[in-house]
Structures are given as structure tokens and as C-alpha cells.
Short mmCIF file of C-alpha atoms in Angstrom, two decimals:
data_model
loop_
_atom_site.label_atom_id
_atom_site.label_comp_id
_atom_site.label_asym_id
_atom_site.label_seq_id
_atom_site.Cartn_x
_atom_site.Cartn_y
_atom_site.Cartn_z
CA UNK R 102 134.68 174.61 130.49
CA UNK R 103 137.28 175.43 133.17
CA UNK R 104 139.28 172.56 134.61
CA UNK R 105 138.24 171.34 138.07
CA UNK R 106 140.64 172.27 140.89
CA UNK R 107 141.48 168.87 142.37
CA UNK R 108 142.99 170.51 145.44
CA UNK R 109 139.60 171.40 146.86
CA UNK R 110 136.50 169.39 147.69
CA UNK R 111 132.90 170.54 148.03
CA UNK R 112 130.89 169.92 151.20
CA UNK R 113 128.95 167.23 149.33
CA UNK R 114 132.17 165.43 148.34
CA UNK R 115 133.48 165.58 151.91
CA UNK R 116 130.16 164.27 153.21
CA UNK R 117 130.41 161.32 150.83
CA UNK R 118 134.01 160.57 151.85
CA UNK R 119 133.14 160.67 155.56
CA UNK R 120 129.79 158.89 155.07
CA UNK R 121 127.94 161.69 156.85
CA UNK R 122 125.38 164.28 155.78
CA UNK R 123 126.23 167.68 154.31
CA UNK R 124 124.57 169.22 157.38
CA UNK R 125 127.10 167.38 159.57
CA UNK R 126 129.93 168.77 157.41
CA UNK R 127 128.56 172.30 157.80
CA UNK R 128 128.41 171.82 161.58
CA UNK R 129 132.07 170.74 161.64
CA UNK R 130 133.03 173.80 159.63
CA UNK R 131 130.99 176.14 161.85
CA UNK R 132 132.50 174.64 165.02
CA UNK R 133 136.03 174.97 163.64
CA UNK R 134 136.65 171.22 163.53
CA UNK R 135 137.12 171.38 159.76
CA UNK R 136 138.91 174.20 157.93
CA UNK R 137 137.18 175.57 154.85
CA UNK R 138 137.15 178.57 152.52
CA UNK R 139 133.88 180.44 152.02
CA UNK R 140 133.09 180.75 148.31
CA UNK R 141 129.81 182.55 147.69
CA UNK R 142 127.22 180.74 149.80
CA UNK R 143 129.20 177.49 149.89
CA UNK R 144 132.53 176.18 151.15
CA UNK R 145 135.61 174.59 149.62
CA UNK R 146 137.73 172.22 151.73
CA UNK R 147 141.43 171.76 151.04
CA UNK R 148 142.42 168.09 150.80
CA UNK R 149 145.35 168.79 153.15
CA UNK R 150 142.97 170.11 155.79
CA UNK R 151 140.77 167.05 155.34
CA UNK R 152 143.81 164.81 155.85
CA UNK R 153 144.38 166.47 159.24
CA UNK R 154 140.86 165.56 160.32
CA UNK R 155 140.92 162.12 158.70
CA UNK R 156 144.54 160.83 158.80
CA UNK R 157 143.66 157.77 156.73
CA UNK R 158 142.41 159.94 153.88
CA UNK R 159 144.86 159.35 151.06
CA UNK R 160 143.79 162.21 148.82
CA UNK R 161 142.87 161.76 145.16
CA UNK R 162 143.63 158.35 143.75
CA UNK R 163 143.68 157.16 140.21
CA UNK R 164 142.11 153.90 139.07
CA UNK R 165 145.57 152.45 138.50
CA UNK R 166 146.34 152.24 142.20
CA UNK R 167 145.69 149.24 144.43
CA UNK R 168 142.67 150.48 146.39
CA UNK R 169 139.46 152.06 145.14
CA UNK R 170 136.74 154.18 146.66
CA UNK R 171 133.10 153.11 146.35
CA UNK R 172 132.64 155.60 143.51
CA UNK R 173 135.66 154.25 141.62
CA UNK R 174 134.48 150.66 142.11
CA UNK R 175 131.01 151.64 140.90
CA UNK R 176 132.49 153.15 137.73
CA UNK R 177 134.43 149.97 136.98
CA UNK R 178 131.43 147.71 137.61
CA UNK R 179 129.01 149.97 135.74
CA UNK R 180 126.65 150.30 138.72
CA UNK R 181 125.76 153.02 141.22
CA UNK R 182 127.68 153.84 144.38
CA UNK R 183 124.70 152.69 146.47
CA UNK R 184 124.75 149.31 144.70
CA UNK R 185 128.42 148.86 145.61
CA UNK R 186 127.71 149.97 149.18
CA UNK R 187 124.87 147.44 149.49
CA UNK R 188 127.10 144.66 148.16
CA UNK R 189 129.79 145.56 150.68
CA UNK R 190 127.29 145.56 153.54
CA UNK R 191 125.90 142.20 152.40
CA UNK R 192 129.35 140.63 152.11
CA UNK R 193 129.25 140.33 148.32
CA UNK R 194 132.27 142.64 148.00
CA UNK R 195 135.29 142.46 150.27
CA UNK R 196 136.27 145.86 151.64
CA UNK R 197 138.07 147.38 154.60
CA UNK R 198 136.78 150.25 156.63
CA UNK R 199 138.75 153.48 157.10
CA UNK R 200 136.95 155.71 159.53
CA UNK R 201 133.36 155.82 158.26
CA UNK R 202 134.11 154.88 154.69
CA UNK R 203 135.09 151.75 152.77
CA UNK R 204 137.94 151.08 150.37
CA UNK R 205 138.08 148.08 148.06
CA UNK R 206 141.22 146.31 146.92
CA UNK R 207 141.34 146.29 143.14
CA UNK R 208 142.17 142.58 143.15
CA UNK R 209 138.84 141.88 144.90
CA UNK R 210 136.71 143.46 142.18
CA UNK R 211 136.47 140.37 139.90
CA UNK R 212 134.98 138.38 142.78
CA UNK R 213 132.62 141.24 143.46
CA UNK R 214 131.08 141.19 140.00
CA UNK R 215 127.50 139.87 139.71
CA UNK R 216 128.59 136.74 137.86
CA UNK R 217 130.20 135.38 141.01
CA UNK R 218 127.52 135.88 143.69
CA UNK R 219 127.97 134.64 147.22
CA UNK R 220 124.68 135.01 149.04
CA UNK R 221 123.21 132.44 151.47
CA UNK R 222 119.77 132.80 149.87
CA UNK R 223 121.11 131.18 146.68
CA UNK R 224 121.36 127.90 148.59
CA UNK R 225 117.54 127.72 148.55
CA UNK R 226 115.19 127.01 145.66
CA UNK R 227 113.43 130.34 146.06
CA UNK R 228 114.36 133.79 147.33
CA UNK R 229 112.28 136.57 148.87
CA UNK R 230 112.00 140.07 147.44
CA UNK R 231 114.45 141.42 150.02
CA UNK R 232 116.97 138.63 149.33
CA UNK R 233 116.63 139.21 145.58
CA UNK R 234 117.31 142.92 146.13
CA UNK R 235 120.41 142.16 148.20
CA UNK R 236 121.77 139.74 145.58
CA UNK R 237 121.49 142.20 142.69
CA UNK R 238 122.47 145.22 144.81
CA UNK R 239 119.12 146.96 144.59
CA UNK R 240 116.33 147.71 147.07
CA UNK R 241 112.98 146.15 147.95
CA UNK R 242 110.87 148.96 146.46
CA UNK R 243 112.61 148.79 143.07
CA UNK R 244 112.25 145.00 142.91
CA UNK R 245 108.53 145.22 143.73
CA UNK R 246 108.08 147.86 141.02
CA UNK R 247 109.81 145.59 138.49
CA UNK R 248 107.62 142.66 139.55
CA UNK R 249 104.46 144.75 139.09
CA UNK R 250 105.74 145.86 135.67
CA UNK R 251 106.36 142.25 134.66
CA UNK R 252 110.12 142.75 134.38
CA UNK R 253 110.85 140.21 137.11
CA UNK R 254 109.25 136.77 137.07
CA UNK R 255 107.64 136.06 140.44
CA UNK R 256 104.63 134.42 142.03
CA UNK R 257 102.57 135.74 144.89
CA UNK R 258 102.39 133.46 147.91
CA UNK R 259 99.88 134.96 150.31
CA UNK R 260 100.88 138.64 150.58
CA UNK R 261 104.47 138.04 149.51
CA UNK R 262 106.33 137.29 146.30
CA UNK R 263 108.84 134.52 145.71
CA UNK R 264 111.39 134.31 142.89
CA UNK R 265 112.82 131.01 141.67
CA UNK R 266 116.56 130.75 142.16
CA UNK R 267 117.22 130.05 138.48
CA UNK R 268 115.39 133.27 137.58
CA UNK R 269 117.90 135.48 139.42
CA UNK R 270 119.40 137.45 136.48
CA UNK R 271 123.11 137.02 137.09
CA UNK R 272 125.36 136.37 134.11
CA UNK R 273 127.41 133.22 134.56
CA UNK R 274 125.25 131.90 137.40
CA UNK R 275 124.44 128.27 136.69
CA UNK R 276 122.04 126.63 139.12
CA UNK R 277 120.03 123.46 138.79
CA UNK R 278 116.29 123.93 138.34
CA UNK R 279 114.32 123.87 141.54
CA UNK R 280 112.80 120.53 142.51
CA UNK R 281 109.40 122.19 142.98
CA UNK R 282 108.01 125.01 140.92
CA UNK R 283 106.80 128.19 142.63
CA UNK R 284 103.15 127.19 142.13
CA UNK R 285 103.85 124.18 144.41
CA UNK R 286 104.18 126.52 147.38
CA UNK R 287 101.37 127.65 149.65
CA UNK R 288 100.95 130.62 151.93
CA UNK R 289 100.31 130.09 155.65
CA UNK R 290 96.62 130.89 155.10
CA UNK R 291 96.36 128.40 152.21
CA UNK R 292 98.12 125.70 154.23
CA UNK R 293 95.80 126.35 157.18
CA UNK R 294 92.74 126.01 154.94
CA UNK R 295 93.92 122.71 153.46
CA UNK R 296 94.86 121.30 156.86
CA UNK R 297 91.66 122.50 158.49
CA UNK R 298 93.52 124.34 161.25
CA UNK R 299 94.20 127.95 162.15
CA UNK R 300 97.08 130.04 160.81
CA UNK R 301 98.47 130.20 164.34
CA UNK R 302 98.58 126.40 164.42
CA UNK R 303 100.46 126.39 161.10
CA UNK R 304 102.98 128.90 162.46
CA UNK R 305 103.50 126.68 165.51
CA UNK R 306 104.13 123.63 163.32
CA UNK R 307 106.69 125.61 161.31
CA UNK R 308 108.40 126.92 164.45
CA UNK R 309 108.62 123.39 165.90
CA UNK R 310 110.05 122.01 162.66
CA UNK R 311 106.99 119.83 162.05
CA UNK R 312 106.28 121.57 158.75
CA UNK R 313 109.07 122.66 156.35
CA UNK R 314 108.89 126.25 155.13
CA UNK R 315 110.93 129.04 153.58
CA UNK R 316 110.99 132.40 155.33
CA UNK R 317 109.51 135.13 153.12
CA UNK R 318 109.61 138.51 154.83
CA UNK R 319 107.57 138.16 158.02
CA UNK R 320 105.71 135.07 156.78
CA UNK R 321 106.49 131.69 155.22
CA UNK R 322 106.09 129.81 151.94
CA UNK R 323 105.25 126.17 152.59
CA UNK R 324 105.82 123.32 150.06
CA UNK R 325 102.43 121.98 148.97
CA UNK R 326 103.78 118.43 149.04
CA UNK R 327 104.52 118.79 152.77
CA UNK R 328 100.98 120.04 153.40
CA UNK R 329 99.47 117.14 151.44
CA UNK R 330 101.66 114.66 153.33
CA UNK R 331 100.57 116.21 156.63
CA UNK R 332 96.94 115.96 155.58
CA UNK R 333 97.30 112.25 154.79
CA UNK R 334 98.62 111.37 158.26
#
């Protein structure tokens, strides 16, 4: 297999570096904003020409240097580039922005690893599907698929799922068991039925702070104990 010419980048590689689509790269080439060599039906972009368009572009870097690209960080963490990107966007990985891309200081990688999470949802006893996805660097659809396959322990509250905090699969994460189990939570509809009021009335009580609840997507999960206490008054 011939060795790769590190002097040139493909349109896909340039698109990834600039955080734009390959179509946008083609448009820049066609308009003369980005120099490129035509090779067959594709283009090759010289790194020097890219540096003229993006002054902060430092060219190829090895893993021994102080800053890493998202791809390099993903290789070190054993995850995908999108996972690293999601963790950066959610504040789980410290990074600085250069143009439209991120670079990560190598010294910040240990804190970025899953065993040292820093997500506000972990302050609660239960997390929503979206929060769970953000914590592990995944997406809502994948988490729902894993729940349906039985790979993630969760309970359905109304139309939504909740996951106990201690069930978040992060190595080295030690959290005290939740005071109430997931089956001690009710959906808005269930709370309304037990209180003998409408769902709208339950929403109003939650909004006014008269009834404690955890936000789950567009709805709420309400502690059963709070509903029973409300019913006794």
C-alpha cells in the first residue's frame, strides 16, 4: 500500500477541520477562495494553502504535542469524534475554539474521561433520556434503542423514561443510592388521577412550586410521596 502524502488533504478532511460540509468546501474551491489541485473527479488541498485561508491552522500534529484535534482526542479516549464533540458542547471537556473547530489541551484529557463526569443532571436522583445521552456522549435515539433492547435499566413514567443516577454506567462514579426508587415516581397523568384533578391543574401546581417534580423532556416525573401528602391535606 502506498504511503499517504501528508502534504495534501481531501475535501472531506478539510470539511472536518473547518466544521463545514464538503459541499461548502467545493463552493470555496469553485469560487477561488480555496486553492486546490484537481485529481480525477476530486480535489487535493495543500496544507500551506489551507493555512492561508485559516491562519490558526497548525498543520499536521502528532499526539506528543500539547494540543489535540477532536479526532486525536477521540483516539486517545477510545470513542468517536462525535462523542468528543458532544462532550465539548456539553462542557464535559474543556476546549478552545479556533475558527469553526475545537482544539483540546492534552492536560485536560484526564478530566474529560467518563470516570470524572461533570454534568448538572448528576445532582438529581434521576436523569432523563436526553441528559443520560449527554453524560455518556451519545444521542437520544441510541439511548432509547438500548432501553428497548434492555441494555439500559430504565422505567417509563408516562410517555418518558427515567434512569436512576446510580445506574449511569461511568467507571469510577460513586453516588449514593437515590432516596426514592424509580417506581416511586408518577407521571403527570397518574398524579392527576390520584389527586382527582386535571393534568393542567397538576402542571400549574408544578409551575408554582406547590408540587415537587423533575423535568423529563417536555413533561415531569413527580414523587409519589408528594402526591400522597397533597392528597392527605
